Amino acid sequence: MWDILLRDCHAATMAGGEPYGAIRDAAIAIENGRIAWIGAVRDCPRGEARHVRRLDGAWVTPGLIDCHTHLVFGGNRAHEWEMRRQGATYEAIAQAGGGILSTVRATRAESEDRLVETASRRAQTMTRQGVTTVEIKSGYGLDLENEMKMLRAAARVGERVAVRVSRSFLGAHALPAEFKHDRKGYMDLICDAMIPAIGHCRLADSVDAFCETIAFTPDEAGRVFAAAQAHGLTVKLHAEQLSDCGGAALAAKHGALSADHLEHLSESGIAAMAQAGTIAVLLPAAFYFLRETRKPPVAALRRAGVPIAIATDCNPGTSPVVAPLIVLNMACTLFDLTPEEALAGMTRQAARALGLEGEIGTLEAGKSADLAVWHISEPAELAYWIGADLLADRYFQGRSDKEKPA
Ligand code: NIG
Ligand code: FE
């Protein structure tokens, strides 16, 4: 017998076929936290369900997946933002010891418990907008103890909040102050000590790096990738955000899950990504917040068949944004995605960017019952409204937010 049968709803399965993979007048059966059956209500086998829930014509989509965030951090950078409003650039602030390094100081000073508390609040905000999976990066500790503290804190967010957490180790985010004159020393620490320890303790699913003129070179990122892969970890890269360093091609060469940002991506980078099946993760809120003008080459990515995912990049420096639905709108208004591409970018393609496409990202039998139920009359509304309260309910692993905790 099914646990739950959802009726009187429409489903945007995002699984192909019709636009949005739409099924009008749908039924969705849930059993043991998974989707047991989904289809048109008239085709529904007469399985019995312990609970039948009528959704008043709401739309059901896969739970949203935010596949690129820096949700765990200490402090904030509102003051730097004020300086930027008076003309200082992100790069100049970073070079003067601010930027990422100021968040490193604040994060090192924070207890693990306090990091869990502040990040959980941000994660909770995201769940109220339909998010059921969030990726969280380290990268503000930059020594073994503090990177591990961040990754443990990220896991604990998933114990406190009804959300799946995927973790990425981002030791190669910035050169810490104590290694200012010893780049090689810091690379050795990442590759010979941090990655082995994090791999051994299973503290991360993936390894990321920031490949940029103000951060790490492609050679350095390549070394990080080799160490990660030697320890069985998948890789991804912050690439081509502020300049074209060839990061995307490097990521593709290593079979990376994704290359992220990509405003300055070249034709050859696109070709390499297409060939390797690397997902392009676009981050329109960082583009917006930095008031960038150069857009990622969306039309060329589309032509080359590179799948596009969309994420918030929530972080204190370039995207203090905990509003995934607004980011869907930005993907359309700033980067010219269609509303359907934007929604696919935060569901099906985001799942692929995390290597979780077998488990989440579409509404299909067998996948985890991670669903968002929306007060909308057509799916394009998800990217259309700005700041509306659209979520009617959310199911995480088959459990409704409206159910009392066991
Ligand atoms: O994704 N690009 C590098 N990392 C972050 C910014 C982090 C920060 O400024 O604190 C990003 O934009
Ligand atoms: Fe980022």
CSV table of C-alpha atoms and ligand atoms in Angstrom, one decimal:
chain,number,residue,atom,x,y,z
A,1,MET,CA,0.0,0.0,0.0
A,2,TRP,CA,1.2,3.5,-0.9
A,3,ASP,CA,2.0,5.9,2.0
A,4,ILE,CA,0.7,9.0,0.3
A,5,LEU,CA,-1.2,9.8,-2.9
A,6,LEU,CA,-1.2,13.4,-4.1
A,7,ARG,CA,-4.2,14.3,-6.3
A,8,ASP,CA,-5.9,17.4,-7.8
A,9,CYS,CA,-2.5,18.7,-9.0
A,10,HIS,CA,-0.4,19.2,-12.1
A,11,ALA,CA,3.1,18.0,-12.3
A,12,ALA,CA,6.1,19.7,-14.0
A,13,THR,CA,8.2,16.6,-14.0
A,14,MET,CA,11.2,18.2,-15.8
A,15,ALA,CA,11.8,14.8,-17.3
A,16,GLY,CA,11.3,15.6,-21.0
A,17,GLY,CA,8.4,15.2,-23.4
A,18,GLU,CA,6.1,18.1,-23.0
A,19,PRO,CA,7.4,21.6,-22.0
A,20,TYR,CA,8.4,21.3,-18.4
A,21,GLY,CA,7.7,17.6,-18.7
A,22,ALA,CA,4.1,18.7,-17.7
A,23,ILE,CA,1.4,16.3,-16.7
A,24,ARG,CA,-2.0,18.0,-16.2
A,25,ASP,CA,-4.4,16.4,-13.8
A,26,ALA,CA,-1.6,14.3,-12.3
A,27,ALA,CA,-1.4,11.9,-9.4
A,28,ILE,CA,1.8,11.2,-7.5
A,29,ALA,CA,2.2,8.2,-5.2
A,30,ILE,CA,4.9,8.1,-2.5
A,31,GLU,CA,6.1,5.0,-0.7
A,32,ASN,CA,9.1,4.7,1.7
A,33,GLY,CA,10.2,8.3,0.9
A,34,ARG,CA,10.3,7.6,-2.9
A,35,ILE,CA,8.1,8.4,-5.8
A,36,ALA,CA,6.3,5.0,-6.4
A,37,TRP,CA,4.1,6.2,-9.3
A,38,ILE,CA,3.5,9.4,-11.2
A,39,GLY,CA,1.2,10.0,-14.2
A,40,ALA,CA,-2.1,11.3,-15.3
A,41,VAL,CA,-4.8,10.6,-12.7
A,42,ARG,CA,-6.9,8.8,-15.2
A,43,ASP,CA,-4.1,6.2,-15.6
A,44,CYS,CA,-3.5,5.8,-11.9
A,45,PRO,CA,-3.6,2.2,-10.9
A,46,ARG,CA,-6.0,1.7,-8.1
A,47,GLY,CA,-3.3,1.3,-5.5
A,48,GLU,CA,-4.5,2.1,-2.0
A,49,ALA,CA,-2.9,4.9,-0.1
A,50,ARG,CA,-2.9,5.5,3.7
A,51,HIS,CA,-3.2,9.2,3.1
A,52,VAL,CA,-4.8,10.9,0.0
A,53,ARG,CA,-4.0,14.6,-0.2
A,54,ARG,CA,-5.9,16.9,-2.6
A,55,LEU,CA,-3.8,19.8,-3.7
A,56,ASP,CA,-6.4,22.2,-5.0
A,57,GLY,CA,-5.0,22.5,-8.5
A,58,ALA,CA,-1.4,23.3,-7.3
A,59,TRP,CA,1.6,22.5,-9.4
A,60,VAL,CA,4.2,20.1,-8.2
A,61,THR,CA,7.9,20.3,-9.3
A,62,PRO,CA,11.0,18.5,-8.2
A,63,GLY,CA,12.4,20.2,-5.0
A,64,LEU,CA,14.8,22.9,-6.0
A,65,ILE,CA,18.5,22.1,-6.0
A,66,ASP,CA,21.0,24.9,-5.2
A,67,CYS,CA,24.2,23.3,-6.6
A,68,HIS,CA,26.7,26.1,-5.7
A,69,THR,CA,26.7,27.9,-2.4
A,70,HIS,CA,29.1,29.0,0.3
A,71,LEU,CA,26.4,28.9,2.9
A,72,VAL,CA,28.8,28.3,5.9
A,73,PHE,CA,30.7,31.5,6.9
A,74,GLY,CA,31.4,33.8,9.7
A,75,GLY,CA,30.5,37.5,9.7
A,76,ASN,CA,29.4,39.4,6.6
A,77,ARG,CA,31.0,41.9,4.2
A,78,ALA,CA,28.4,44.7,4.2
A,79,HIS,CA,31.2,47.1,5.0
A,80,GLU,CA,33.2,46.1,1.9
A,81,TRP,CA,30.1,46.4,-0.1
A,82,GLU,CA,29.8,50.0,1.1
A,83,MET,CA,33.4,50.6,-0.1
A,84,ARG,CA,32.5,49.1,-3.4
A,85,ARG,CA,29.6,51.4,-3.8
A,86,GLN,CA,32.2,54.2,-3.4
A,87,GLY,CA,34.3,52.9,-6.3
A,88,ALA,CA,36.6,50.2,-4.8
A,89,THR,CA,36.7,47.0,-7.0
A,90,TYR,CA,36.3,43.4,-5.8
A,91,GLU,CA,39.8,42.6,-7.0
A,92,ALA,CA,41.4,45.7,-5.3
A,93,ILE,CA,39.7,44.9,-2.0
A,94,ALA,CA,40.9,41.2,-2.3
A,95,GLN,CA,44.5,42.4,-3.0
A,96,ALA,CA,44.4,44.6,0.0
A,97,GLY,CA,43.8,41.6,2.3
A,98,GLY,CA,40.0,42.1,2.4
A,99,GLY,CA,37.6,40.0,0.3
A,100,ILE,CA,37.7,36.3,0.9
A,101,LEU,CA,40.5,36.7,3.5
A,102,SER,CA,38.3,38.9,5.7
A,103,THR,CA,35.7,36.2,5.8
A,104,VAL,CA,38.5,33.7,6.5
A,105,ARG,CA,39.4,35.7,9.6
A,106,ALA,CA,35.7,35.8,10.7
A,107,THR,CA,35.2,32.1,10.0
A,108,ARG,CA,38.3,31.0,11.9
A,109,ALA,CA,37.1,33.0,14.9
A,110,GLU,CA,33.6,31.4,14.9
A,111,SER,CA,32.8,28.2,16.8
A,112,GLU,CA,31.5,25.2,14.9
A,113,ASP,CA,28.1,25.5,16.7
A,114,ARG,CA,27.7,29.1,15.8
A,115,LEU,CA,28.5,28.3,12.1
A,116,VAL,CA,25.9,25.6,12.2
A,117,GLU,CA,23.4,28.1,13.6
A,118,THR,CA,23.9,30.9,11.1
A,119,ALA,CA,24.1,28.5,8.1
A,120,SER,CA,21.0,26.6,9.2
A,121,ARG,CA,19.1,29.9,9.3
A,122,ARG,CA,20.1,30.5,5.7
A,123,ALA,CA,19.3,26.9,4.7
A,124,GLN,CA,15.9,27.2,6.4
A,125,THR,CA,15.2,30.4,4.3
A,126,MET,CA,16.0,28.4,1.2
A,127,THR,CA,13.6,25.6,2.1
A,128,ARG,CA,10.8,28.1,2.4
A,129,GLN,CA,11.3,28.7,-1.3
A,130,GLY,CA,11.2,25.0,-2.3
A,131,VAL,CA,14.8,24.0,-1.9
A,132,THR,CA,15.4,20.3,-0.9
A,133,THR,CA,19.1,20.0,-1.8
A,134,VAL,CA,21.9,22.4,-1.2
A,135,GLU,CA,25.6,22.1,-2.0
A,136,ILE,CA,27.9,23.8,0.5
A,137,LYS,CA,31.5,24.6,0.0
A,138,SER,CA,34.3,25.1,2.6
A,139,GLY,CA,37.0,27.6,1.6
A,140,TYR,CA,36.9,30.1,4.4
A,141,GLY,CA,39.1,28.1,6.8
A,142,LEU,CA,42.1,27.6,4.6
A,143,ASP,CA,43.9,25.4,7.2
A,144,LEU,CA,43.1,21.8,8.0
A,145,GLU,CA,41.4,22.4,11.3
A,146,ASN,CA,39.1,25.2,10.1
A,147,GLU,CA,38.3,23.6,6.7
A,148,MET,CA,37.2,20.4,8.6
A,149,LYS,CA,35.2,22.6,11.0
A,150,MET,CA,33.3,24.1,8.1
A,151,LEU,CA,32.6,20.7,6.5
A,152,ARG,CA,31.4,19.3,9.7
A,153,ALA,CA,29.2,22.3,10.2
A,154,ALA,CA,27.8,21.8,6.7
A,155,ALA,CA,26.8,18.2,7.5
A,156,ARG,CA,25.1,19.4,10.7
A,157,VAL,CA,23.0,21.8,8.7
A,158,GLY,CA,21.5,18.7,7.0
A,159,GLU,CA,20.7,17.2,10.4
A,160,ARG,CA,19.0,20.4,11.6
A,161,VAL,CA,17.1,21.4,8.5
A,162,ALA,CA,15.1,19.1,6.3
A,163,VAL,CA,17.5,19.4,3.4
A,164,ARG,CA,20.0,17.2,1.7
A,165,VAL,CA,23.6,18.6,1.9
A,166,SER,CA,26.3,17.9,-0.7
A,167,ARG,CA,29.7,19.1,0.4
A,168,SER,CA,32.6,20.4,-1.5
A,169,PHE,CA,36.2,21.1,-0.2
A,170,LEU,CA,37.4,24.4,-1.5
A,171,GLY,CA,40.8,24.7,0.2
A,172,ALA,CA,42.1,26.4,-3.1
A,173,HIS,CA,39.8,29.4,-2.6
A,174,ALA,CA,42.5,32.0,-1.7
A,175,LEU,CA,46.1,32.0,-0.5
A,176,PRO,CA,45.9,32.3,3.3
A,177,ALA,CA,47.9,35.2,4.9
A,178,GLU,CA,50.4,32.9,6.6
A,179,PHE,CA,51.4,31.5,3.1
A,180,LYS,CA,51.5,34.9,1.4
A,181,HIS,CA,55.1,34.2,0.3
A,182,ASP,CA,54.9,30.5,-0.1
A,183,ARG,CA,52.3,29.4,-2.7
A,184,LYS,CA,54.0,26.1,-3.2
A,185,GLY,CA,53.8,25.4,0.6
A,186,TYR,CA,50.1,26.0,0.6
A,187,MET,CA,49.6,23.8,-2.5
A,188,ASP,CA,51.6,21.0,-0.7
A,189,LEU,CA,49.3,21.5,2.4
A,190,ILE,CA,46.2,21.1,0.3
A,191,CYS,CA,47.3,18.2,-1.8
A,192,ASP,CA,49.4,16.2,0.6
A,193,ALA,CA,47.6,16.8,3.9
A,194,MET,CA,44.1,18.4,3.5
A,195,ILE,CA,42.7,16.3,0.7
A,196,PRO,CA,44.0,13.0,2.1
A,197,ALA,CA,42.5,13.8,5.5
A,198,ILE,CA,39.2,15.0,4.1
A,199,GLY,CA,38.9,12.0,1.8
A,200,HIS,CA,39.8,9.6,4.6
A,201,CYS,CA,37.2,11.1,7.0
A,202,ARG,CA,34.6,11.4,4.1
A,203,LEU,CA,34.0,15.0,4.9
A,204,ALA,CA,33.4,16.1,1.3
A,205,ASP,CA,31.8,14.7,-1.8
A,206,SER,CA,33.7,16.8,-4.2
A,207,VAL,CA,36.7,19.1,-4.5
A,208,ASP,CA,36.5,22.6,-6.0
A,209,ALA,CA,39.1,25.3,-6.7
A,210,PHE,CA,39.0,29.0,-7.6
A,211,CYS,CA,40.9,29.4,-10.9
A,212,GLU,CA,41.5,33.1,-11.5
A,213,THR,CA,44.2,35.7,-11.7
A,214,ILE,CA,43.5,36.7,-8.1
A,215,ALA,CA,43.4,33.1,-6.9
A,216,PHE,CA,45.0,29.9,-8.4
A,217,THR,CA,46.4,29.1,-11.8
A,218,PRO,CA,45.2,26.3,-14.0
A,219,ASP,CA,48.4,24.4,-13.2
A,220,GLU,CA,47.7,24.7,-9.5
A,221,ALA,CA,44.1,23.7,-9.9
A,222,GLY,CA,45.2,20.7,-12.0
A,223,ARG,CA,47.4,19.6,-9.1
A,224,VAL,CA,44.4,19.9,-6.7
A,225,PHE,CA,42.3,17.9,-9.1
A,226,ALA,CA,44.9,15.1,-9.4
A,227,ALA,CA,45.1,14.8,-5.6
A,228,ALA,CA,41.3,14.8,-5.3
A,229,GLN,CA,40.9,12.1,-7.9
A,230,ALA,CA,43.6,10.0,-6.3
A,231,HIS,CA,41.4,10.0,-3.2
A,232,GLY,CA,38.2,9.1,-5.0
A,233,LEU,CA,36.6,12.6,-5.0
A,234,THR,CA,34.9,14.2,-7.9
A,235,VAL,CA,36.0,17.7,-9.0
A,236,LYS,CA,34.5,21.0,-10.1
A,237,LEU,CA,35.9,24.5,-10.7
A,238,HIS,CA,35.2,28.2,-10.3
A,239,ALA,CA,36.3,29.2,-13.8
A,240,GLU,CA,36.3,32.2,-16.1
A,241,GLN,CA,34.5,34.5,-13.6
A,242,LEU,CA,36.6,37.6,-14.0
A,243,SER,CA,39.0,36.6,-16.9
A,244,ASP,CA,39.6,33.8,-19.3
A,245,CYS,CA,42.3,31.6,-17.7
A,246,GLY,CA,41.4,28.4,-19.5
A,247,GLY,CA,39.8,26.9,-16.3
A,248,ALA,CA,36.8,25.4,-18.1
A,249,ALA,CA,39.0,23.4,-20.5
A,250,LEU,CA,41.1,22.2,-17.5
A,251,ALA,CA,37.9,21.1,-15.7
A,252,ALA,CA,36.7,19.3,-18.8
A,253,LYS,CA,40.0,17.5,-19.2
A,254,HIS,CA,39.7,16.2,-15.7
A,255,GLY,CA,36.1,15.0,-16.3
A,256,ALA,CA,34.8,17.6,-13.8
A,257,LEU,CA,31.1,17.5,-12.9
A,258,SER,CA,30.8,21.2,-13.5
A,259,ALA,CA,32.6,24.5,-14.3
A,260,ASP,CA,30.9,27.4,-12.6
A,261,HIS,CA,30.5,31.2,-13.3
A,262,LEU,CA,31.9,31.2,-16.9
A,263,GLU,CA,31.3,34.9,-17.9
A,264,HIS,CA,34.6,34.9,-19.8
A,265,LEU,CA,34.3,31.4,-21.3
A,266,SER,CA,35.9,31.0,-24.7
A,267,GLU,CA,34.8,29.0,-27.7
A,268,SER,CA,37.4,26.4,-27.1
A,269,GLY,CA,36.3,26.1,-23.4
A,270,ILE,CA,32.7,25.5,-24.6
A,271,ALA,CA,33.9,22.8,-27.0
A,272,ALA,CA,35.9,21.1,-24.3
A,273,MET,CA,32.9,21.1,-21.9
A,274,ALA,CA,30.6,19.8,-24.6
A,275,GLN,CA,32.9,16.9,-25.3
A,276,ALA,CA,33.5,16.0,-21.7
A,277,GLY,CA,29.8,16.4,-20.6
A,278,THR,CA,30.8,19.0,-18.0
A,279,ILE,CA,27.8,21.0,-16.7
A,280,ALA,CA,27.9,24.9,-17.0
A,281,VAL,CA,26.7,26.3,-13.6
A,282,LEU,CA,25.7,29.9,-14.1
A,283,LEU,CA,25.5,32.3,-11.2
A,284,PRO,CA,23.4,35.3,-12.2
A,285,ALA,CA,23.2,36.7,-8.6
A,286,ALA,CA,27.0,37.1,-8.4
A,287,PHE,CA,26.9,38.8,-11.9
A,288,TYR,CA,24.2,41.1,-10.6
A,289,PHE,CA,25.8,41.9,-7.3
A,290,LEU,CA,29.2,42.6,-8.8
A,291,ARG,CA,27.5,44.7,-11.5
A,292,GLU,CA,29.4,42.8,-14.2
A,293,THR,CA,28.6,43.5,-17.8
A,294,ARG,CA,30.0,40.6,-19.6
A,295,LYS,CA,27.5,37.8,-19.7
A,296,PRO,CA,28.3,34.1,-20.0
A,297,PRO,CA,27.9,32.8,-23.6
A,298,VAL,CA,24.5,31.2,-23.2
A,299,ALA,CA,23.5,31.0,-26.8
A,300,ALA,CA,26.9,29.3,-27.7
A,301,LEU,CA,26.5,26.9,-24.7
A,302,ARG,CA,23.0,26.0,-25.9
A,303,ARG,CA,24.3,25.4,-29.5
A,304,ALA,CA,27.0,23.2,-28.3
A,305,GLY,CA,24.6,21.2,-26.1
A,306,VAL,CA,26.3,22.0,-22.8
A,307,PRO,CA,23.7,21.5,-20.0
A,308,ILE,CA,23.1,24.7,-18.0
A,309,ALA,CA,22.5,24.7,-14.3
A,310,ILE,CA,21.6,27.8,-12.2
A,311,ALA,CA,22.6,28.4,-8.5
A,312,THR,CA,22.6,31.2,-6.0
A,313,ASP,CA,26.3,31.2,-5.2
A,314,CYS,CA,25.2,32.4,-1.7
A,315,ASN,CA,28.3,33.9,-0.1
A,316,PRO,CA,29.2,37.0,1.8
A,317,GLY,CA,31.3,38.7,-0.8
A,318,THR,CA,29.7,38.4,-4.2
A,319,SER,CA,26.2,37.0,-3.7
A,320,PRO,CA,24.6,37.6,-0.3
A,321,VAL,CA,21.5,35.9,-1.8
A,322,VAL,CA,19.3,33.3,-0.2
A,323,ALA,CA,16.5,33.8,-2.7
A,324,PRO,CA,16.6,30.9,-5.3
A,325,LEU,CA,13.4,32.0,-7.0
A,326,ILE,CA,14.7,35.5,-7.6
A,327,VAL,CA,17.8,33.8,-9.1
A,328,LEU,CA,15.5,32.0,-11.5
A,329,ASN,CA,14.2,35.3,-12.6
A,330,MET,CA,17.7,36.7,-12.9
A,331,ALA,CA,18.7,33.8,-15.1
A,332,CYS,CA,16.0,34.8,-17.5
A,333,THR,CA,16.2,38.6,-17.3
A,334,LEU,CA,20.1,38.9,-17.1
A,335,PHE,CA,21.3,35.8,-19.0
A,336,ASP,CA,18.4,35.2,-21.4
A,337,LEU,CA,17.4,31.7,-20.4
A,338,THR,CA,13.9,30.7,-21.0
A,339,PRO,CA,11.8,30.1,-17.8
A,340,GLU,CA,11.8,26.4,-18.6
A,341,GLU,CA,15.6,26.4,-19.0
A,342,ALA,CA,15.9,28.3,-15.7
A,343,LEU,CA,13.7,25.8,-13.8
A,344,ALA,CA,15.6,22.8,-15.4
A,345,GLY,CA,18.8,24.6,-14.3
A,346,MET,CA,17.7,24.4,-10.6
A,347,THR,CA,16.3,20.9,-10.9
A,348,ARG,CA,17.4,18.3,-13.5
A,349,GLN,CA,20.7,20.0,-14.5
A,350,ALA,CA,21.6,20.9,-11.0
A,351,ALA,CA,21.2,17.3,-10.0
A,352,ARG,CA,23.7,16.4,-12.8
A,353,ALA,CA,26.1,19.1,-11.6
A,354,LEU,CA,26.2,17.2,-8.2
A,355,GLY,CA,26.3,13.8,-9.7
A,356,LEU,CA,22.9,13.0,-8.1
A,357,GLU,CA,20.8,12.6,-11.2
A,358,GLY,CA,19.9,9.0,-10.3
A,359,GLU,CA,18.4,10.2,-7.0
A,360,ILE,CA,16.8,13.7,-7.5
A,361,GLY,CA,16.1,16.4,-10.0
A,362,THR,CA,13.1,15.1,-11.9
A,363,LEU,CA,9.7,13.7,-10.9
A,364,GLU,CA,10.1,10.0,-11.9
A,365,ALA,CA,9.2,6.8,-10.2
A,366,GLY,CA,12.1,5.5,-8.1
A,367,LYS,CA,13.6,8.9,-7.3
A,368,SER,CA,13.6,10.4,-3.8
A,369,ALA,CA,10.2,12.1,-3.1
A,370,ASP,CA,11.7,15.6,-2.9
A,371,LEU,CA,8.9,17.8,-4.2
A,372,ALA,CA,7.8,21.4,-4.1
A,373,VAL,CA,4.1,22.3,-4.3
A,374,TRP,CA,3.3,25.7,-5.6
A,375,HIS,CA,0.4,28.1,-5.6
A,376,ILE,CA,0.8,28.9,-9.3
A,377,SER,CA,-1.3,28.3,-12.4
A,378,GLU,CA,1.6,27.7,-14.8
A,379,PRO,CA,5.2,26.8,-14.3
A,380,ALA,CA,6.6,30.0,-15.9
A,381,GLU,CA,5.4,31.8,-12.8
A,382,LEU,CA,8.2,30.4,-10.8
A,383,ALA,CA,10.7,32.6,-12.7
A,384,TYR,CA,8.2,35.4,-13.3
A,385,TRP,CA,7.3,36.6,-9.8
A,386,ILE,CA,9.8,38.5,-7.7
A,387,GLY,CA,9.5,38.0,-4.0
A,388,ALA,CA,6.1,36.3,-4.0
A,389,ASP,CA,5.2,33.7,-1.4
A,390,LEU,CA,4.5,30.8,-3.8
A,391,LEU,CA,5.3,27.7,-1.9
A,392,ALA,CA,2.3,25.7,-0.7
A,393,ASP,CA,4.2,22.7,0.7
A,394,ARG,CA,7.4,20.8,0.3
A,395,TYR,CA,8.2,17.1,0.6
A,396,PHE,CA,11.6,16.0,1.6
A,397,GLN,CA,12.2,12.3,1.3
A,398,GLY,CA,8.5,11.8,1.3
A,399,ARG,CA,7.7,13.9,4.3
A,400,SER,CA,5.6,17.0,4.1
A,401,ASP,CA,6.7,20.2,5.9
A,402,LYS,CA,3.2,20.3,7.3
A,403,GLU,CA,3.6,17.0,9.2
A,404,LYS,CA,4.5,17.3,12.8
A,405,PRO,CA,8.1,16.0,13.5
A,406,ALA,CA,8.0,12.4,14.7
B,1,NIG,O1,31.8,32.2,-6.0
B,1,NIG,N1,34.7,33.3,-6.8
B,1,NIG,C1,35.1,32.9,-5.7
B,1,NIG,N2,34.3,32.6,-4.7
B,1,NIG,C2,33.1,33.2,-4.4
B,1,NIG,C3,33.3,34.5,-3.8
B,1,NIG,C4,33.7,34.3,-2.4
B,1,NIG,C5,33.8,35.6,-1.6
B,1,NIG,O2,34.0,36.7,-2.2
B,1,NIG,O3,33.8,35.4,-0.4
B,1,NIG,C6,32.2,33.2,-5.6
B,1,NIG,O4,31.8,34.3,-6.2
B,2,FE,FE,31.3,30.4,-5.6
